[in-house]
PDB file of N, CA, C and O in Angstrom:
ATOM      1  N   UNK M   1      21.010   8.536  27.249  1.00 64.00           N
ATOM      2  CA  UNK M   1      19.715   7.923  27.304  1.00 64.00           C
ATOM      3  C   UNK M   1      19.453   7.191  26.008  1.00 64.00           C
ATOM      4  O   UNK M   1      19.746   7.782  24.925  1.00 64.00           O
ATOM      5  N   UNK M   2      18.975   6.058  26.044  1.00 80.00           N
ATOM      6  CA  UNK M   2      18.689   5.254  24.896  1.00 80.00           C
ATOM      7  C   UNK M   2      17.378   5.589  24.255  1.00 80.00           C
ATOM      8  O   UNK M   2      16.580   6.291  24.861  1.00 80.00           O
ATOM      9  N   UNK M   3      17.200   5.187  22.987  1.00 86.00           N
ATOM     10  CA  UNK M   3      15.928   5.453  22.250  1.00 86.00           C
ATOM     11  C   UNK M   3      15.343   4.136  21.944  1.00 86.00           C
ATOM     12  O   UNK M   3      15.961   3.232  21.480  1.00 86.00           O
ATOM     13  N   UNK M   4      14.027   4.084  22.189  1.00 89.00           N
ATOM     14  CA  UNK M   4      13.284   2.805  21.934  1.00 89.00           C
ATOM     15  C   UNK M   4      13.111   2.599  20.428  1.00 89.00           C
ATOM     16  O   UNK M   4      12.878   3.573  19.653  1.00 89.00           O
ATOM     17  N   UNK M   5      13.148   1.332  20.009  1.00 92.00           N
ATOM     18  CA  UNK M   5      12.995   0.888  18.647  1.00 92.00           C
ATOM     19  C   UNK M   5      11.570   1.432  18.091  1.00 92.00           C
ATOM     20  O   UNK M   5      11.447   1.892  16.988  1.00 92.00           O
ATOM     21  N   UNK M   6      10.555   1.339  18.967  1.00 94.00           N
ATOM     22  CA  UNK M   6       9.209   1.814  18.642  1.00 94.00           C
ATOM     23  C   UNK M   6       9.178   3.376  18.297  1.00 94.00           C
ATOM     24  O   UNK M   6       8.470   3.731  17.370  1.00 94.00           O
ATOM     25  N   UNK M   7      10.022   4.080  18.971  1.00 94.00           N
ATOM     26  CA  UNK M   7      10.136   5.567  18.648  1.00 94.00           C
ATOM     27  C   UNK M   7      10.797   5.782  17.313  1.00 94.00           C
ATOM     28  O   UNK M   7      10.366   6.645  16.527  1.00 94.00           O
ATOM     29  N   UNK M   8      11.779   5.022  16.988  1.00 94.00           N
ATOM     30  CA  UNK M   8      12.506   5.134  15.711  1.00 94.00           C
ATOM     31  C   UNK M   8      11.510   4.836  14.632  1.00 94.00           C
ATOM     32  O   UNK M   8      11.379   5.557  13.694  1.00 94.00           O
ATOM     33  N   UNK M   9      10.780   3.749  14.738  1.00 96.00           N
ATOM     34  CA  UNK M   9       9.737   3.345  13.770  1.00 96.00           C
ATOM     35  C   UNK M   9       8.706   4.394  13.620  1.00 96.00           C
ATOM     36  O   UNK M   9       8.313   4.667  12.498  1.00 96.00           O
ATOM     37  N   UNK M  10       8.241   4.889  14.747  1.00 96.00           N
ATOM     38  CA  UNK M  10       7.161   5.962  14.608  1.00 96.00           C
ATOM     39  C   UNK M  10       7.607   7.128  13.875  1.00 96.00           C
ATOM     40  O   UNK M  10       6.883   7.603  12.988  1.00 96.00           O
ATOM     41  N   UNK M  11       8.853   7.656  14.144  1.00 96.00           N
ATOM     42  CA  UNK M  11       9.375   8.836  13.392  1.00 96.00           C
ATOM     43  C   UNK M  11       9.520   8.514  11.970  1.00 96.00           C
ATOM     44  O   UNK M  11       9.236   9.372  11.095  1.00 96.00           O
ATOM     45  N   UNK M  12      10.083   7.293  11.620  1.00 97.00           N
ATOM     46  CA  UNK M  12      10.240   7.030  10.224  1.00 97.00           C
ATOM     47  C   UNK M  12       8.858   6.911   9.454  1.00 97.00           C
ATOM     48  O   UNK M  12       8.793   7.415   8.348  1.00 97.00           O
ATOM     49  N   UNK M  13       7.913   6.291  10.079  1.00 97.00           N
ATOM     50  CA  UNK M  13       6.601   6.119   9.414  1.00 97.00           C
ATOM     51  C   UNK M  13       5.889   7.410   9.340  1.00 97.00           C
ATOM     52  O   UNK M  13       5.109   7.687   8.376  1.00 97.00           O
ATOM     53  N   UNK M  14       6.120   8.313  10.307  1.00 97.00           N
ATOM     54  CA  UNK M  14       5.547   9.675  10.219  1.00 97.00           C
ATOM     55  C   UNK M  14       6.080  10.479   9.073  1.00 97.00           C
ATOM     56  O   UNK M  14       5.306  11.107   8.296  1.00 97.00           O
ATOM     57  N   UNK M  15       7.375  10.353   8.797  1.00 96.00           N
ATOM     58  CA  UNK M  15       8.042  11.108   7.711  1.00 96.00           C
ATOM     59  C   UNK M  15       7.817  10.367   6.339  1.00 96.00           C
ATOM     60  O   UNK M  15       7.806  11.051   5.298  1.00 96.00           O
ATOM     61  N   UNK M  16       7.762   9.072   6.339  1.00 97.00           N
ATOM     62  CA  UNK M  16       7.601   8.281   5.095  1.00 97.00           C
ATOM     63  C   UNK M  16       6.410   7.349   5.291  1.00 97.00           C
ATOM     64  O   UNK M  16       6.552   6.164   5.610  1.00 97.00           O
ATOM     65  N   UNK M  17       5.254   7.911   5.176  1.00 96.00           N
ATOM     66  CA  UNK M  17       3.938   7.223   5.532  1.00 96.00           C
ATOM     67  C   UNK M  17       3.750   5.852   4.785  1.00 96.00           C
ATOM     68  O   UNK M  17       3.108   4.934   5.250  1.00 96.00           O
ATOM     69  N   UNK M  18       4.297   5.740   3.613  1.00 95.00           N
ATOM     70  CA  UNK M  18       4.196   4.500   2.811  1.00 95.00           C
ATOM     71  C   UNK M  18       5.234   3.397   3.218  1.00 95.00           C
ATOM     72  O   UNK M  18       5.151   2.281   2.628  1.00 95.00           O
ATOM     73  N   UNK M  19       6.066   3.788   4.126  1.00 97.00           N
ATOM     74  CA  UNK M  19       7.250   2.893   4.327  1.00 97.00           C
ATOM     75  C   UNK M  19       6.901   1.618   5.120  1.00 97.00           C
ATOM     76  O   UNK M  19       6.017   1.544   5.910  1.00 97.00           O
ATOM     77  N   UNK M  20       7.749   0.631   4.846  1.00 97.00           N
ATOM     78  CA  UNK M  20       7.738  -0.613   5.744  1.00 97.00           C
ATOM     79  C   UNK M  20       9.058  -0.492   6.438  1.00 97.00           C
ATOM     80  O   UNK M  20      10.147  -0.275   5.852  1.00 97.00           O
ATOM     81  N   UNK M  21       9.000  -0.644   7.711  1.00 98.00           N
ATOM     82  CA  UNK M  21      10.173  -0.378   8.677  1.00 98.00           C
ATOM     83  C   UNK M  21      10.407  -1.628   9.484  1.00 98.00           C
ATOM     84  O   UNK M  21       9.507  -2.139  10.136  1.00 98.00           O
ATOM     85  N   UNK M  22      11.691  -2.110   9.512  1.00 97.00           N
ATOM     86  CA  UNK M  22      12.119  -3.166  10.367  1.00 97.00           C
ATOM     87  C   UNK M  22      13.200  -2.634  11.188  1.00 97.00           C
ATOM     88  O   UNK M  22      14.289  -2.213  10.609  1.00 97.00           O
ATOM     89  N   UNK M  23      13.122  -2.701  12.484  1.00 96.00           N
ATOM     90  CA  UNK M  23      14.165  -2.211  13.418  1.00 96.00           C
ATOM     91  C   UNK M  23      14.673  -3.349  14.160  1.00 96.00           C
ATOM     92  O   UNK M  23      13.970  -4.167  14.771  1.00 96.00           O
ATOM     93  N   UNK M  24      16.082  -3.479  14.254  1.00 95.00           N
ATOM     94  CA  UNK M  24      16.695  -4.557  15.005  1.00 95.00           C
ATOM     95  C   UNK M  24      17.650  -3.986  16.047  1.00 95.00           C
ATOM     96  O   UNK M  24      18.481  -3.125  15.660  1.00 95.00           O
ATOM     97  N   UNK M  25      17.548  -4.297  17.292  1.00 92.00           N
ATOM     98  CA  UNK M  25      18.446  -3.764  18.336  1.00 92.00           C
ATOM     99  C   UNK M  25      19.702  -4.704  18.261  1.00 92.00           C
ATOM    100  O   UNK M  25      19.630  -5.882  18.692  1.00 92.00           O
ATOM    101  N   UNK M  26      20.791  -4.176  17.717  1.00 91.00           N
ATOM    102  CA  UNK M  26      21.982  -5.015  17.445  1.00 91.00           C
ATOM    103  C   UNK M  26      22.719  -5.493  18.680  1.00 91.00           C
ATOM    104  O   UNK M  26      23.340  -6.557  18.731  1.00 91.00           O
ATOM    105  N   UNK M  27      22.715  -4.688  19.744  1.00 85.00           N
ATOM    106  CA  UNK M  27      23.534  -4.952  20.910  1.00 85.00           C
ATOM    107  C   UNK M  27      22.687  -5.198  22.208  1.00 85.00           C
ATOM    108  O   UNK M  27      23.217  -5.479  23.244  1.00 85.00           O
ATOM    109  N   UNK M  28      21.317  -5.021  22.057  1.00 84.00           N
ATOM    110  CA  UNK M  28      20.492  -5.228  23.203  1.00 84.00           C
ATOM    111  C   UNK M  28      20.601  -4.086  24.162  1.00 84.00           C
ATOM    112  O   UNK M  28      20.140  -4.200  25.342  1.00 84.00           O
ATOM    113  N   UNK M  29      21.133  -2.958  23.772  1.00 81.00           N
ATOM    114  CA  UNK M  29      21.389  -1.798  24.691  1.00 81.00           C
ATOM    115  C   UNK M  29      20.533  -0.549  24.390  1.00 81.00           C
ATOM    116  O   UNK M  29      20.622   0.465  25.056  1.00 81.00           O
ATOM    117  N   UNK M  30      19.718  -0.647  23.321  1.00 80.00           N
ATOM    118  CA  UNK M  30      18.908   0.498  22.950  1.00 80.00           C
ATOM    119  C   UNK M  30      19.675   1.648  22.316  1.00 80.00           C
ATOM    120  O   UNK M  30      19.172   2.720  22.171  1.00 80.00           O
ATOM    121  N   UNK M  31      20.970   1.465  22.009  1.00 82.00           N
ATOM    122  CA  UNK M  31      21.800   2.450  21.343  1.00 82.00           C
ATOM    123  C   UNK M  31      22.348   2.067  20.068  1.00 82.00           C
ATOM    124  O   UNK M  31      22.799   2.933  19.295  1.00 82.00           O
ATOM    125  N   UNK M  32      22.259   0.797  19.672  1.00 88.00           N
ATOM    126  CA  UNK M  32      22.858   0.346  18.355  1.00 88.00           C
ATOM    127  C   UNK M  32      21.799  -0.477  17.670  1.00 88.00           C
ATOM    128  O   UNK M  32      21.434  -1.592  18.046  1.00 88.00           O
ATOM    129  N   UNK M  33      21.273   0.156  16.558  1.00 92.00           N
ATOM    130  CA  UNK M  33      20.195  -0.460  15.823  1.00 92.00           C
ATOM    131  C   UNK M  33      20.542  -0.715  14.383  1.00 92.00           C
ATOM    132  O   UNK M  33      21.463   0.059  13.861  1.00 92.00           O
ATOM    133  N   UNK M  34      19.813  -1.624  13.716  1.00 96.00           N
ATOM    134  CA  UNK M  34      19.864  -1.643  12.259  1.00 96.00           C
ATOM    135  C   UNK M  34      18.421  -1.377  11.823  1.00 96.00           C
ATOM    136  O   UNK M  34      17.465  -1.765  12.537  1.00 96.00           O
ATOM    137  N   UNK M  35      18.316  -0.726  10.746  1.00 96.00           N
ATOM    138  CA  UNK M  35      16.966  -0.411  10.249  1.00 96.00           C
ATOM    139  C   UNK M  35      16.893  -0.712   8.746  1.00 96.00           C
ATOM    140  O   UNK M  35      17.789  -0.301   7.951  1.00 96.00           O
ATOM    141  N   UNK M  36      15.881  -1.414   8.349  1.00 98.00           N
ATOM    142  CA  UNK M  36      15.585  -1.683   6.893  1.00 98.00           C
ATOM    143  C   UNK M  36      14.273  -0.915   6.630  1.00 98.00           C
ATOM    144  O   UNK M  36      13.235  -1.187   7.196  1.00 98.00           O
ATOM    145  N   UNK M  37      14.409   0.082   5.696  1.00 98.00           N
ATOM    146  CA  UNK M  37      13.283   0.977   5.372  1.00 98.00           C
ATOM    147  C   UNK M  37      13.048   0.857   3.884  1.00 98.00           C
ATOM    148  O   UNK M  37      13.907   1.091   3.056  1.00 98.00           O
ATOM    149  N   UNK M  38      11.790   0.457   3.544  1.00 98.00           N
ATOM    150  CA  UNK M  38      11.403   0.324   2.188  1.00 98.00           C
ATOM    151  C   UNK M  38      10.311   1.332   1.887  1.00 98.00           C
ATOM    152  O   UNK M  38       9.344   1.407   2.572  1.00 98.00           O
ATOM    153  N   UNK M  39      10.561   2.189   0.890  1.00 98.00           N
ATOM    154  CA  UNK M  39       9.622   3.276   0.628  1.00 98.00           C
ATOM    155  C   UNK M  39       9.770   3.713  -0.882  1.00 98.00           C
ATOM    156  O   UNK M  39      10.854   3.864  -1.412  1.00 98.00           O
ATOM    157  N   UNK M  40       8.592   4.044  -1.411  1.00 97.00           N
ATOM    158  CA  UNK M  40       8.525   4.606  -2.818  1.00 97.00           C
ATOM    159  C   UNK M  40       9.214   5.949  -2.877  1.00 97.00           C
ATOM    160  O   UNK M  40       9.759   6.392  -3.857  1.00 97.00           O
ATOM    161  N   UNK M  41       9.287   6.653  -1.718  1.00 97.00           N
ATOM    162  CA  UNK M  41       9.927   7.953  -1.601  1.00 97.00           C
ATOM    163  C   UNK M  41      11.361   7.919  -2.007  1.00 97.00           C
ATOM    164  O   UNK M  41      11.950   8.989  -2.371  1.00 97.00           O
ATOM    165  N   UNK M  42      11.991   6.774  -1.895  1.00 98.00           N
ATOM    166  CA  UNK M  42      13.398   6.601  -2.239  1.00 98.00           C
ATOM    167  C   UNK M  42      13.672   6.541  -3.716  1.00 98.00           C
ATOM    168  O   UNK M  42      14.786   6.568  -4.201  1.00 98.00           O
ATOM    169  N   UNK M  43      12.668   6.237  -4.530  1.00 97.00           N
ATOM    170  CA  UNK M  43      12.750   6.024  -5.902  1.00 97.00           C
ATOM    171  C   UNK M  43      13.460   7.243  -6.644  1.00 97.00           C
ATOM    172  O   UNK M  43      12.996   8.419  -6.432  1.00 97.00           O
ATOM    173  N   UNK M  44      14.528   6.939  -7.398  1.00 97.00           N
ATOM    174  CA  UNK M  44      15.228   7.951  -8.144  1.00 97.00           C
ATOM    175  C   UNK M  44      16.225   8.760  -7.302  1.00 97.00           C
ATOM    176  O   UNK M  44      16.889   9.660  -7.791  1.00 97.00           O
ATOM    177  N   UNK M  45      16.336   8.402  -6.011  1.00 98.00           N
ATOM    178  CA  UNK M  45      17.279   9.120  -5.189  1.00 98.00           C
ATOM    179  C   UNK M  45      18.524   8.189  -5.003  1.00 98.00           C
ATOM    180  O   UNK M  45      18.530   7.015  -5.086  1.00 98.00           O
ATOM    181  N   UNK M  46      19.667   8.922  -4.840  1.00 97.00           N
ATOM    182  CA  UNK M  46      20.899   8.189  -4.576  1.00 97.00           C
ATOM    183  C   UNK M  46      20.887   7.660  -3.168  1.00 97.00           C
ATOM    184  O   UNK M  46      20.025   8.009  -2.291  1.00 97.00           O
ATOM    185  N   UNK M  47      21.802   6.684  -2.895  1.00 97.00           N
ATOM    186  CA  UNK M  47      21.820   6.128  -1.505  1.00 97.00           C
ATOM    187  C   UNK M  47      22.094   7.176  -0.456  1.00 97.00           C
ATOM    188  O   UNK M  47      21.460   7.205   0.555  1.00 97.00           O
ATOM    189  N   UNK M  48      22.944   8.140  -0.776  1.00 97.00           N
ATOM    190  CA  UNK M  48      23.221   9.273   0.167  1.00 97.00           C
ATOM    191  C   UNK M  48      21.925  10.074   0.365  1.00 97.00           C
ATOM    192  O   UNK M  48      21.581  10.385   1.555  1.00 97.00           O
ATOM    193  N   UNK M  49      21.215  10.380  -0.635  1.00 98.00           N
ATOM    194  CA  UNK M  49      19.967  11.147  -0.481  1.00 98.00           C
ATOM    195  C   UNK M  49      18.941  10.392   0.299  1.00 98.00           C
ATOM    196  O   UNK M  49      18.220  10.896   1.179  1.00 98.00           O
ATOM    197  N   UNK M  50      18.829   9.008   0.086  1.00 97.00           N
ATOM    198  CA  UNK M  50      17.908   8.202   0.846  1.00 97.00           C
ATOM    199  C   UNK M  50      18.292   8.238   2.365  1.00 97.00           C
ATOM    200  O   UNK M  50      17.372   8.377   3.163  1.00 97.00           O
ATOM    201  N   UNK M  51      19.546   8.139   2.669  1.00 96.00           N
ATOM    202  CA  UNK M  51      19.992   8.175   4.096  1.00 96.00           C
ATOM    203  C   UNK M  51      19.802   9.507   4.727  1.00 96.00           C
ATOM    204  O   UNK M  51      19.387   9.593   5.825  1.00 96.00           O
ATOM    205  N   UNK M  52      19.965  10.545   3.901  1.00 96.00           N
ATOM    206  CA  UNK M  52      19.656  11.921   4.439  1.00 96.00           C
ATOM    207  C   UNK M  52      18.192  12.051   4.729  1.00 96.00           C
ATOM    208  O   UNK M  52      17.843  12.695   5.717  1.00 96.00           O
ATOM    209  N   UNK M  53      17.331  11.442   3.950  1.00 96.00           N
ATOM    210  CA  UNK M  53      15.882  11.494   4.259  1.00 96.00           C
ATOM    211  C   UNK M  53      15.580  10.763   5.589  1.00 96.00           C
ATOM    212  O   UNK M  53      14.759  11.228   6.342  1.00 96.00           O
ATOM    213  N   UNK M  54      16.293   9.656   5.842  1.00 96.00           N
ATOM    214  CA  UNK M  54      16.127   8.939   7.100  1.00 96.00           C
ATOM    215  C   UNK M  54      16.592   9.799   8.254  1.00 96.00           C
ATOM    216  O   UNK M  54      15.856   9.920   9.213  1.00 96.00           O
ATOM    217  N   UNK M  55      17.797  10.369   8.128  1.00 93.00           N
ATOM    218  CA  UNK M  55      18.320  11.196   9.236  1.00 93.00           C
ATOM    219  C   UNK M  55      17.389  12.397   9.434  1.00 93.00           C
ATOM    220  O   UNK M  55      17.138  12.690  10.691  1.00 93.00           O
ATOM    221  N   UNK M  56      16.826  12.936   8.424  1.00 95.00           N
ATOM    222  CA  UNK M  56      15.908  14.116   8.654  1.00 95.00           C
ATOM    223  C   UNK M  56      14.678  13.626   9.404  1.00 95.00           C
ATOM    224  O   UNK M  56      14.146  14.318  10.232  1.00 95.00           O
ATOM    225  N   UNK M  57      14.195  12.478   9.096  1.00 96.00           N
ATOM    226  CA  UNK M  57      13.023  11.875   9.733  1.00 96.00           C
ATOM    227  C   UNK M  57      13.236  11.637  11.216  1.00 96.00           C
ATOM    228  O   UNK M  57      12.324  11.709  12.008  1.00 96.00           O
ATOM    229  N   UNK M  58      14.556  11.452  11.638  1.00 93.00           N
ATOM    230  CA  UNK M  58      14.838  11.162  13.022  1.00 93.00           C
ATOM    231  C   UNK M  58      14.960  12.421  13.824  1.00 93.00           C
ATOM    232  O   UNK M  58      15.234  12.377  15.027  1.00 93.00           O
ATOM    233  N   UNK M  59      14.757  13.576  13.209  1.00 90.00           N
ATOM    234  CA  UNK M  59      14.639  14.839  13.894  1.00 90.00           C
ATOM    235  C   UNK M  59      15.757  15.177  14.881  1.00 90.00           C
ATOM    236  O   UNK M  59      15.458  15.561  15.976  1.00 90.00           O
ATOM    237  N   UNK M  60      16.945  14.986  14.507  1.00 86.00           N
ATOM    238  CA  UNK M  60      18.065  15.354  15.318  1.00 86.00           C
ATOM    239  C   UNK M  60      18.411  14.340  16.418  1.00 86.00           C
ATOM    240  O   UNK M  60      19.385  14.577  17.166  1.00 86.00           O
ATOM    241  N   UNK M  61      17.785  13.225  16.460  1.00 86.00           N
ATOM    242  CA  UNK M  61      18.123  12.198  17.468  1.00 86.00           C
ATOM    243  C   UNK M  61      19.413  11.398  17.190  1.00 86.00           C
ATOM    244  O   UNK M  61      20.070  10.963  18.074  1.00 86.00           O
ATOM    245  N   UNK M  62      19.730  11.385  15.890  1.00 86.00           N
ATOM    246  CA  UNK M  62      20.980  10.662  15.501  1.00 86.00           C
ATOM    247  C   UNK M  62      22.208  11.394  16.118  1.00 86.00           C
ATOM    248  O   UNK M  62      22.337  12.562  15.980  1.00 86.00           O
ATOM    249  N   UNK M  63      23.019  10.608  16.769  1.00 80.00           N
ATOM    250  CA  UNK M  63      24.205  11.185  17.481  1.00 80.00           C
ATOM    251  C   UNK M  63      23.947  11.655  18.810  1.00 80.00           C
ATOM    252  O   UNK M  63      24.864  12.019  19.607  1.00 80.00           O
ATOM    253  N   UNK M  64      22.657  11.681  19.208  1.00 81.00           N
ATOM    254  CA  UNK M  64      22.271  12.091  20.526  1.00 81.00           C
ATOM    255  C   UNK M  64      21.663  10.915  21.313  1.00 81.00           C
ATOM    256  O   UNK M  64      22.410  10.027  21.787  1.00 81.00           O
ATOM    257  N   UNK M  65      20.321  10.841  21.310  1.00 81.00           N
ATOM    258  CA  UNK M  65      19.709   9.717  21.969  1.00 81.00           C
ATOM    259  C   UNK M  65      19.833   8.400  21.192  1.00 81.00           C
ATOM    260  O   UNK M  65      19.633   7.346  21.773  1.00 81.00           O
ATOM    261  N   UNK M  66      20.094   8.568  19.936  1.00 84.00           N
ATOM    262  CA  UNK M  66      20.329   7.439  19.030  1.00 84.00           C
ATOM    263  C   UNK M  66      21.816   7.428  18.652  1.00 84.00           C
ATOM    264  O   UNK M  66      22.250   8.266  17.883  1.00 84.00           O
ATOM    265  N   UNK M  67      22.582   6.512  19.217  1.00 81.00           N
ATOM    266  CA  UNK M  67      24.022   6.448  19.060  1.00 81.00           C
ATOM    267  C   UNK M  67      24.422   5.898  17.673  1.00 81.00           C
ATOM    268  O   UNK M  67      25.253   6.531  17.048  1.00 81.00           O
ATOM    269  N   UNK M  68      23.886   4.820  17.229  1.00 85.00           N
ATOM    270  CA  UNK M  68      24.384   4.183  15.944  1.00 85.00           C
ATOM    271  C   UNK M  68      23.172   3.514  15.274  1.00 85.00           C
ATOM    272  O   UNK M  68      22.335   2.874  15.922  1.00 85.00           O
ATOM    273  N   UNK M  69      23.158   3.679  13.968  1.00 91.00           N
ATOM    274  CA  UNK M  69      22.055   3.154  13.123  1.00 91.00           C
ATOM    275  C   UNK M  69      22.660   2.659  11.825  1.00 91.00           C
ATOM    276  O   UNK M  69      23.104   3.475  11.056  1.00 91.00           O
ATOM    277  N   UNK M  70      22.619   1.392  11.647  1.00 95.00           N
ATOM    278  CA  UNK M  70      23.039   0.792  10.349  1.00 95.00           C
ATOM    279  C   UNK M  70      21.736   0.764   9.439  1.00 95.00           C
ATOM    280  O   UNK M  70      20.713   0.285   9.821  1.00 95.00           O
ATOM    281  N   UNK M  71      21.902   1.413   8.313  1.00 96.00           N
ATOM    282  CA  UNK M  71      20.744   1.649   7.433  1.00 96.00           C
ATOM    283  C   UNK M  71      20.854   0.772   6.214  1.00 96.00           C
ATOM    284  O   UNK M  71      21.833   0.587   5.533  1.00 96.00           O
ATOM    285  N   UNK M  72      19.591   0.257   5.871  1.00 97.00           N
ATOM    286  CA  UNK M  72      19.429  -0.350   4.506  1.00 97.00           C
ATOM    287  C   UNK M  72      18.117   0.311   3.989  1.00 97.00           C
ATOM    288  O   UNK M  72      17.105   0.126   4.566  1.00 97.00           O
ATOM    289  N   UNK M  73      18.289   1.024   2.897  1.00 98.00           N
ATOM    290  CA  UNK M  73      17.030   1.724   2.276  1.00 98.00           C
ATOM    291  C   UNK M  73      16.822   0.978   0.938  1.00 98.00           C
ATOM    292  O   UNK M  73      17.722   0.712   0.193  1.00 98.00           O
ATOM    293  N   UNK M  74      15.493   0.750   0.691  1.00 97.00           N
ATOM    294  CA  UNK M  74      15.081   0.023  -0.450  1.00 97.00           C
ATOM    295  C   UNK M  74      13.873   0.685  -1.104  1.00 97.00           C
ATOM    296  O   UNK M  74      13.080   1.350  -0.427  1.00 97.00           O
ATOM    297  N   UNK M  75      13.729   0.477  -2.392  1.00 97.00           N
ATOM    298  CA  UNK M  75      12.571   0.876  -3.155  1.00 97.00           C
ATOM    299  C   UNK M  75      11.726  -0.401  -3.369  1.00 97.00           C
ATOM    300  O   UNK M  75      12.315  -1.430  -3.738  1.00 97.00           O
ATOM    301  N   UNK M  76      10.408  -0.328  -3.114  1.00 95.00           N
ATOM    302  CA  UNK M  76       9.613  -1.562  -3.342  1.00 95.00           C
ATOM    303  C   UNK M  76       9.717  -2.062  -4.795  1.00 95.00           C
ATOM    304  O   UNK M  76       9.864  -1.240  -5.669  1.00 95.00           O
ATOM    305  N   UNK M  77       9.654  -3.352  -4.961  1.00 89.00           N
ATOM    306  CA  UNK M  77       9.768  -3.962  -6.320  1.00 89.00           C
ATOM    307  C   UNK M  77       8.416  -3.884  -6.971  1.00 89.00           C
ATOM    308  O   UNK M  77       7.310  -3.923  -6.405  1.00 89.00           O
TER     309      UNK M  77
END
């Protein structure tokens, strides 16, 4: 079962309230997305830690209802 982009965005904004989130369906199948997440919460964190924060926000959907997610995490300028 595929996951809607709006659900991904909701989960991310719930976990990272200050975030700006852009979700792109890469294949048009609801299974392969790219996400650009900008949040102050990423400040001072390594790229691995930032991605772990995103995976935690997705509450176990990664690898299940969400097959693939290309991540770009940013700190606001």
